[in-house]
Coordinates of C-alpha atoms (C1' of nucleotides) in Angstrom, one line a residue:
Chain G
M294 CA 32.6 -143.1 184.8
E295 CA 32.3 -141.9 181.3
G296 CA 28.9 -140.8 180.2
K297 CA 27.7 -140.4 183.5
T298 CA 25.5 -137.2 183.9
I299 CA 27.1 -135.3 186.9
E300 CA 24.4 -133.1 188.5
K301 CA 25.2 -129.6 189.2
S302 CA 24.3 -128.8 192.8
F303 CA 23.6 -125.8 194.1
D304 CA 23.2 -124.4 197.6
T305 CA 20.6 -122.4 198.8
Q306 CA 22.6 -119.4 199.8
Y307 CA 24.0 -119.4 195.9
L308 CA 20.6 -119.8 194.7
K309 CA 19.5 -116.9 196.7
D310 CA 22.0 -114.7 196.0
Y311 CA 21.6 -115.4 192.3
L312 CA 18.0 -114.2 192.7
I313 CA 18.7 -111.3 194.7
D314 CA 22.0 -110.2 192.1
H315 CA 18.8 -110.6 189.5
G316 CA 16.4 -108.0 191.6
V317 CA 14.1 -111.2 192.6
K318 CA 13.0 -111.4 196.1
P319 CA 13.7 -114.9 197.4
S320 CA 10.4 -117.5 197.6
T321 CA 10.4 -121.1 198.1
I322 CA 8.9 -121.3 194.6
R323 CA 11.5 -118.8 193.0
I324 CA 14.3 -121.1 194.4
K325 CA 13.2 -124.0 193.4
V326 CA 12.2 -123.2 189.9
L327 CA 15.7 -121.6 189.7
E328 CA 17.4 -124.7 190.7
Y329 CA 15.8 -126.5 188.4
L330 CA 16.5 -124.2 185.4
L331 CA 20.4 -124.6 186.3
K332 CA 20.4 -128.4 186.5
N333 CA 18.0 -129.4 183.8
R334 CA 19.5 -127.2 180.8
I335 CA 16.6 -128.7 178.5
H336 CA 15.2 -125.6 177.6
P337 CA 12.0 -126.6 179.6
T338 CA 8.1 -126.0 178.9
A339 CA 6.1 -123.9 181.6
E340 CA 4.5 -127.9 182.0
D341 CA 8.3 -129.4 183.0
I342 CA 9.0 -126.8 185.3
Y343 CA 5.8 -127.2 187.0
N344 CA 6.0 -131.1 187.2
A345 CA 9.5 -131.0 188.6
V346 CA 8.6 -128.3 191.1
Y347 CA 5.8 -130.3 191.8
E348 CA 7.6 -132.9 193.4
D349 CA 9.0 -130.7 196.1
I350 CA 5.9 -128.7 196.7
P351 CA 2.5 -130.5 196.2
T352 CA 1.1 -127.5 196.8
L353 CA 2.4 -125.7 193.4
S354 CA -0.2 -124.2 191.3
K355 CA 0.1 -123.7 187.4
T356 CA -0.5 -119.8 187.7
S357 CA 1.9 -119.6 190.4
V358 CA 5.0 -121.2 188.0
Y359 CA 3.9 -118.6 184.9
N360 CA 3.8 -115.8 187.3
T361 CA 7.7 -116.8 188.2
I362 CA 8.2 -116.9 184.3
D363 CA 7.1 -113.8 184.1
L364 CA 9.3 -112.4 186.7
F365 CA 11.8 -113.8 185.5
L366 CA 11.7 -113.1 182.0
E367 CA 11.3 -109.6 183.5
K368 CA 14.4 -109.7 185.3
N369 CA 16.0 -111.1 182.9
I370 CA 17.1 -114.4 184.5
I371 CA 16.0 -116.7 181.6
Q372 CA 14.7 -115.7 177.9
I373 CA 11.9 -117.6 176.3
I374 CA 12.0 -119.7 173.1
N375 CA 9.2 -119.9 171.0
T376 CA 10.1 -122.3 168.4
G377 CA 6.5 -122.5 166.6
N378 CA 4.9 -125.3 168.6
K379 CA 2.5 -124.6 170.9
E380 CA 4.1 -124.2 173.9
S381 CA 6.5 -121.8 174.9
R382 CA 10.4 -123.0 176.1
Y383 CA 12.6 -121.1 178.4
D384 CA 16.3 -121.1 178.9
I385 CA 18.5 -120.0 182.0
D386 CA 21.5 -118.6 179.7
T387 CA 20.4 -115.3 178.6
S388 CA 23.4 -114.6 176.0
I389 CA 22.8 -114.3 172.7
H390 CA 23.3 -117.9 170.8
G391 CA 21.5 -120.3 168.6
H392 CA 18.7 -122.7 169.1
F393 CA 18.1 -125.7 166.8
S394 CA 14.6 -127.3 167.2
C395 CA 14.6 -130.6 166.3
N396 CA 11.0 -131.6 164.6
I397 CA 11.0 -134.9 165.3
C398 CA 12.1 -135.1 168.8
N399 CA 11.2 -131.8 169.4
R400 CA 15.0 -131.0 171.6
V401 CA 16.5 -127.8 171.5
F402 CA 20.1 -127.7 171.1
D403 CA 22.5 -124.4 171.6
F404 CA 25.0 -123.3 169.6
D405 CA 27.5 -120.5 169.7
I406 CA 26.5 -117.3 167.2
D407 CA 30.1 -115.6 166.6
S408 CA 28.4 -112.7 164.3
I409 CA 25.1 -111.7 162.5
E410 CA 26.0 -109.7 159.5
Y411 CA 23.3 -107.9 158.5
D412 CA 22.2 -104.6 156.5
K413 CA 21.9 -101.9 159.6
S414 CA 20.4 -99.2 157.4
I415 CA 16.8 -100.5 158.2
L416 CA 16.7 -100.9 161.6
D417 CA 18.8 -97.3 162.0
G418 CA 17.4 -95.6 164.9
F419 CA 15.8 -98.7 166.3
I420 CA 16.1 -99.9 169.6
I421 CA 17.3 -103.7 169.3
N422 CA 16.5 -105.5 172.9
E423 CA 16.5 -109.0 171.6
Q424 CA 18.0 -110.9 168.7
K425 CA 16.7 -114.4 168.3
V426 CA 18.5 -117.2 166.0
L427 CA 16.3 -120.5 165.4
F428 CA 17.0 -123.3 163.4
K429 CA 15.1 -126.0 162.5
G430 CA 15.4 -129.6 161.1
I431 CA 16.1 -133.0 162.0
C432 CA 18.7 -133.5 164.4
N433 CA 21.6 -136.1 163.9
S434 CA 20.4 -138.8 166.5
C435 CA 17.0 -138.4 164.6
K436 CA 17.8 -138.4 160.9
Chain V
M251 CA 3.0 -88.0 144.0
E252 CA 5.6 -88.4 147.0
G253 CA 4.8 -90.5 149.5
K254 CA 1.8 -92.6 147.8
T255 CA 1.8 -96.5 148.2
I256 CA 1.7 -97.6 144.0
E257 CA -0.5 -101.0 144.9
K258 CA 1.0 -103.2 142.8
S259 CA -1.1 -105.2 140.9
F260 CA -1.6 -109.1 139.6
D261 CA -3.5 -110.3 137.3
T262 CA -5.3 -113.5 137.2
Q263 CA -3.4 -115.5 135.4
Y264 CA -0.6 -114.7 136.8
L265 CA -1.7 -115.8 140.4
K266 CA -2.9 -119.0 138.9
D267 CA 0.7 -119.7 137.1
Y268 CA 2.1 -118.4 141.0
L269 CA 0.6 -121.4 142.5
I270 CA 0.8 -124.2 140.1
D271 CA 4.6 -123.2 140.4
H272 CA 5.0 -123.9 143.8
G273 CA 2.8 -127.4 143.2
V274 CA -1.3 -125.8 144.5
K275 CA -3.9 -126.3 142.2
P276 CA -5.7 -122.8 141.7
S277 CA -9.0 -121.9 144.2
T278 CA -11.0 -118.9 144.1
I279 CA -9.3 -118.4 147.8
R280 CA -5.9 -119.8 147.1
I281 CA -6.1 -116.8 144.4
K282 CA -7.4 -114.4 146.9
V283 CA -5.0 -115.5 149.4
L284 CA -1.9 -115.0 147.3
E285 CA -3.3 -111.5 146.0
Y286 CA -3.6 -110.5 149.1
L287 CA 0.0 -111.4 150.1
L288 CA 1.5 -110.3 147.2
K289 CA -0.1 -106.8 148.4
N290 CA 0.2 -106.5 151.5
R291 CA 4.0 -107.1 152.9
I292 CA 2.9 -106.3 156.1
H293 CA 3.5 -109.7 157.6
P294 CA -0.5 -110.3 158.3
T295 CA -1.8 -112.5 160.6
A296 CA -4.0 -115.1 159.7
E297 CA -7.2 -113.0 161.2
D298 CA -5.5 -109.9 158.8
I299 CA -6.0 -112.7 155.6
Y300 CA -9.2 -113.6 156.8
N301 CA -10.6 -109.8 156.9
A302 CA -9.5 -109.0 153.8
V303 CA -10.3 -112.3 151.8
Y304 CA -13.8 -112.0 153.6
E305 CA -14.3 -108.7 151.9
D306 CA -14.6 -110.4 148.5
I307 CA -15.6 -113.8 149.3
P308 CA -18.2 -113.1 152.1
T309 CA -18.9 -117.1 152.6
L310 CA -15.1 -117.5 153.7
S311 CA -14.8 -119.5 156.5
K312 CA -11.6 -119.1 159.2
T313 CA -11.2 -122.8 158.5
S314 CA -10.2 -122.1 154.8
V315 CA -8.0 -119.2 155.6
Y316 CA -6.0 -121.8 157.8
N317 CA -6.0 -124.9 155.5
T318 CA -4.7 -122.3 153.0
I319 CA -1.8 -121.2 155.1
D320 CA -1.3 -124.8 155.8
L321 CA -1.4 -125.4 152.2
F322 CA 1.2 -122.0 151.4
L323 CA 3.6 -123.3 154.3
E324 CA 4.2 -127.0 153.1
K325 CA 4.5 -125.6 149.8
N326 CA 6.9 -123.3 150.3
I327 CA 4.8 -120.3 149.2
I328 CA 4.8 -118.5 152.4
Q329 CA 7.1 -118.5 155.9
I330 CA 5.6 -118.2 159.5
I331 CA 6.9 -115.8 161.7
N332 CA 6.8 -116.3 165.4
T333 CA 7.2 -113.3 167.2
G334 CA 6.0 -114.3 170.7
N335 CA 2.6 -112.5 170.5
K336 CA 0.4 -115.6 170.5
E337 CA -1.1 -114.7 167.0
S338 CA 1.1 -115.9 164.4
R339 CA 2.3 -114.1 161.0
Y340 CA 3.0 -115.4 157.5
D341 CA 5.3 -113.9 155.1
I342 CA 5.2 -114.4 151.5
D343 CA 9.5 -114.0 151.2
T344 CA 10.3 -117.2 152.3
S345 CA 13.9 -116.5 151.8
I346 CA 16.2 -115.9 154.6
H347 CA 15.9 -112.8 155.9
G348 CA 15.3 -111.3 159.2
H349 CA 12.8 -109.9 161.2
F350 CA 11.9 -106.9 163.7
S351 CA 9.2 -107.2 165.8
C352 CA 8.5 -104.0 167.3
N353 CA 7.1 -104.1 171.0
I354 CA 4.9 -101.3 170.7
C355 CA 3.0 -101.1 167.3
N356 CA 3.3 -105.1 167.0
R357 CA 4.8 -104.3 162.9
V358 CA 7.4 -106.5 161.6
F359 CA 10.3 -105.1 159.5
D360 CA 12.5 -107.0 157.1
F361 CA 16.0 -106.5 157.1
D362 CA 18.7 -108.4 154.8
I363 CA 20.8 -111.0 156.4
D364 CA 24.3 -111.3 154.6
S365 CA 25.6 -113.8 156.8
I366 CA 25.5 -116.1 160.0
E367 CA 28.9 -117.0 161.5
Y368 CA 28.0 -119.9 164.1
D369 CA 30.0 -122.6 165.7
K370 CA 28.6 -125.8 162.9
S371 CA 30.5 -128.5 165.2
I372 CA 27.4 -128.8 167.7
L373 CA 25.0 -129.0 164.5
D374 CA 27.4 -131.5 162.7
G375 CA 25.1 -134.1 161.2
F376 CA 22.0 -132.1 161.4
I377 CA 19.5 -131.0 158.6
I378 CA 18.7 -127.7 159.2
N379 CA 15.7 -126.4 157.0
E380 CA 14.9 -123.5 158.5
Q381 CA 17.2 -120.5 159.5
K382 CA 15.3 -117.7 161.4
V383 CA 16.3 -114.6 162.7
L384 CA 14.1 -112.7 165.3
F385 CA 15.3 -109.2 167.1
K386 CA 12.6 -107.8 169.2
G387 CA 12.9 -104.1 170.8
I388 CA 11.1 -100.3 169.7
C389 CA 11.0 -99.3 166.0
N390 CA 12.2 -95.7 165.1
S391 CA 8.5 -94.1 165.1
C392 CA 7.5 -95.4 168.0
K393 CA 10.8 -94.8 170.2
Chain T
dA205 C1' 4.5 -111.6 221.1
dT206 C1' 0.5 -110.0 218.2
dA207 C1' -1.7 -106.9 215.1
dT208 C1' -1.5 -104.3 210.8
dC209 C1' 0.1 -104.1 205.6
dA210 C1' 2.6 -105.7 201.5
dT211 C1' 3.5 -110.2 198.9
dT212 C1' 3.3 -114.0 197.7
dT213 C1' 0.5 -117.9 196.4
dT214 C1' -3.5 -120.2 195.1
dG215 C1' -8.5 -121.9 192.7
dT216 C1' -11.4 -120.6 189.6
dA217 C1' -13.1 -119.1 185.8
dC218 C1' -12.2 -117.3 181.0
dT219 C1' -9.7 -116.2 176.8
dG220 C1' -8.7 -117.0 172.2
dA221 C1' -5.8 -119.0 168.4
dG222 C1' -5.6 -123.2 166.1
dT223 C1' -8.0 -127.9 165.0
dA224 C1' -10.8 -131.9 164.4
dC225 C1' -13.6 -133.7 161.5
dA226 C1' -18.0 -134.7 159.3
dA227 C1' -21.1 -132.4 156.4
dT228 C1' -22.0 -129.5 152.4
dT229 C1' -20.6 -127.8 148.4
dT230 C1' -17.7 -127.1 144.1
dT231 C1' -15.2 -129.1 140.5
dA232 C1' -13.6 -132.7 137.5
dT233 C1' -14.1 -136.5 135.4
dT234 C1' -16.6 -140.7 133.0
Chain L
dA77 C1' -26.4 -135.8 133.8
dA78 C1' -24.0 -139.1 137.3
dT79 C1' -20.3 -140.3 139.8
dA80 C1' -16.2 -139.3 141.9
dA81 C1' -12.5 -136.9 143.7
dA82 C1' -11.3 -132.3 145.7
dA83 C1' -12.1 -127.9 148.3
dT84 C1' -15.2 -125.4 151.6
dT85 C1' -18.0 -124.5 155.6
dG86 C1' -20.0 -124.9 160.5
dT87 C1' -19.4 -126.6 164.6
dA88 C1' -17.3 -128.0 168.5
dC89 C1' -13.2 -128.9 170.6
dT90 C1' -8.6 -128.3 172.7
dC91 C1' -4.7 -126.1 175.8
dA92 C1' -1.2 -122.7 176.8
dG93 C1' -1.6 -119.1 179.0
dT94 C1' -3.9 -115.2 181.6
dA95 C1' -7.4 -112.9 184.8
dC96 C1' -8.5 -111.8 189.4
dA97 C1' -10.0 -112.5 193.9
dA98 C1' -9.3 -115.2 198.0
dA99 C1' -6.6 -116.8 200.9
dA100 C1' -1.9 -117.9 203.1
dT101 C1' 2.7 -116.2 203.8
dG102 C1' 6.0 -113.0 205.2
dA103 C1' 7.9 -108.3 206.7
dT104 C1' 7.5 -104.2 210.0
dA105 C1' 5.3 -101.1 213.5
dT106 C1' 3.3 -101.2 218.3

DNA sequence: ATATCATTTTGTACTGAGTACAATTTTATT
DNA sequence: AATAAAATTGTACTCAGTACAAAATGATAT
């Protein structure tokens, strides 16, 4: 059994409630996109999402994927990751954590952040909505 | 005198040496771009750089600006800032520090970082070349 | 049910930052 | 001055993401 990926399962009701809890009215596309994001923790691109969901919904358009992404971002269901490559990536985990982007394989790894110690005086009075930490380099399996 | 911006001056020899010290052969464009970056600590876009240097060099092409930026990035003269907006920005300060990007005025502010406490176990064996910290929100004068 | 309205989804055309690349110009070397 | 090397330019192109109107779907009222 070791090394075997256990695919999590999420039933439709769970997915619907997840959306409703985040202020999003469920629809087939939204449920499928959410399901894909929950099952595939690979920080996918819009293209990745499109290709995967297209399997289930052959009438799917790219615009719908972007619409869904925009809605999910707005409702804080996902966060965007800009690694510097042109394609944005998306993360179903909206908590503050770090991302390591490998310059070779292009994969993005999560890592936990305990704290960021910074000089708060410069940002005095600023409203901070997002805190993003991005490391870049070469991952263990590529070096 | 208060509130008056004192523009720093950099003579040509200083700029040439700055480039040479970073492994870049000086040219008119490179000197002008470097001078602009040193004098205007506003994290400019490629467009900003183009517009400014175009004043002095009317034959300047966008491609040359991108060529210069790529060279400066490679030689670690500048670092790139991806705020999530489509245009990249560039910073002559290549040290590790934070950037705050205002969602209203689009300005980018620097702030000092003392340390990032993170779980190093996940990145064990990884080669970390860049560490970027980006905060987003609303700056003091926009809120 | 069925008509009406609102929302979601689709298709097409478009945008614009950045790139590819060959031609030209400038700089360095013999 | 002739030649070679490097820098710069101009043009055309790419392609992730957007704008927007038409079509389809879903919700509500009669």
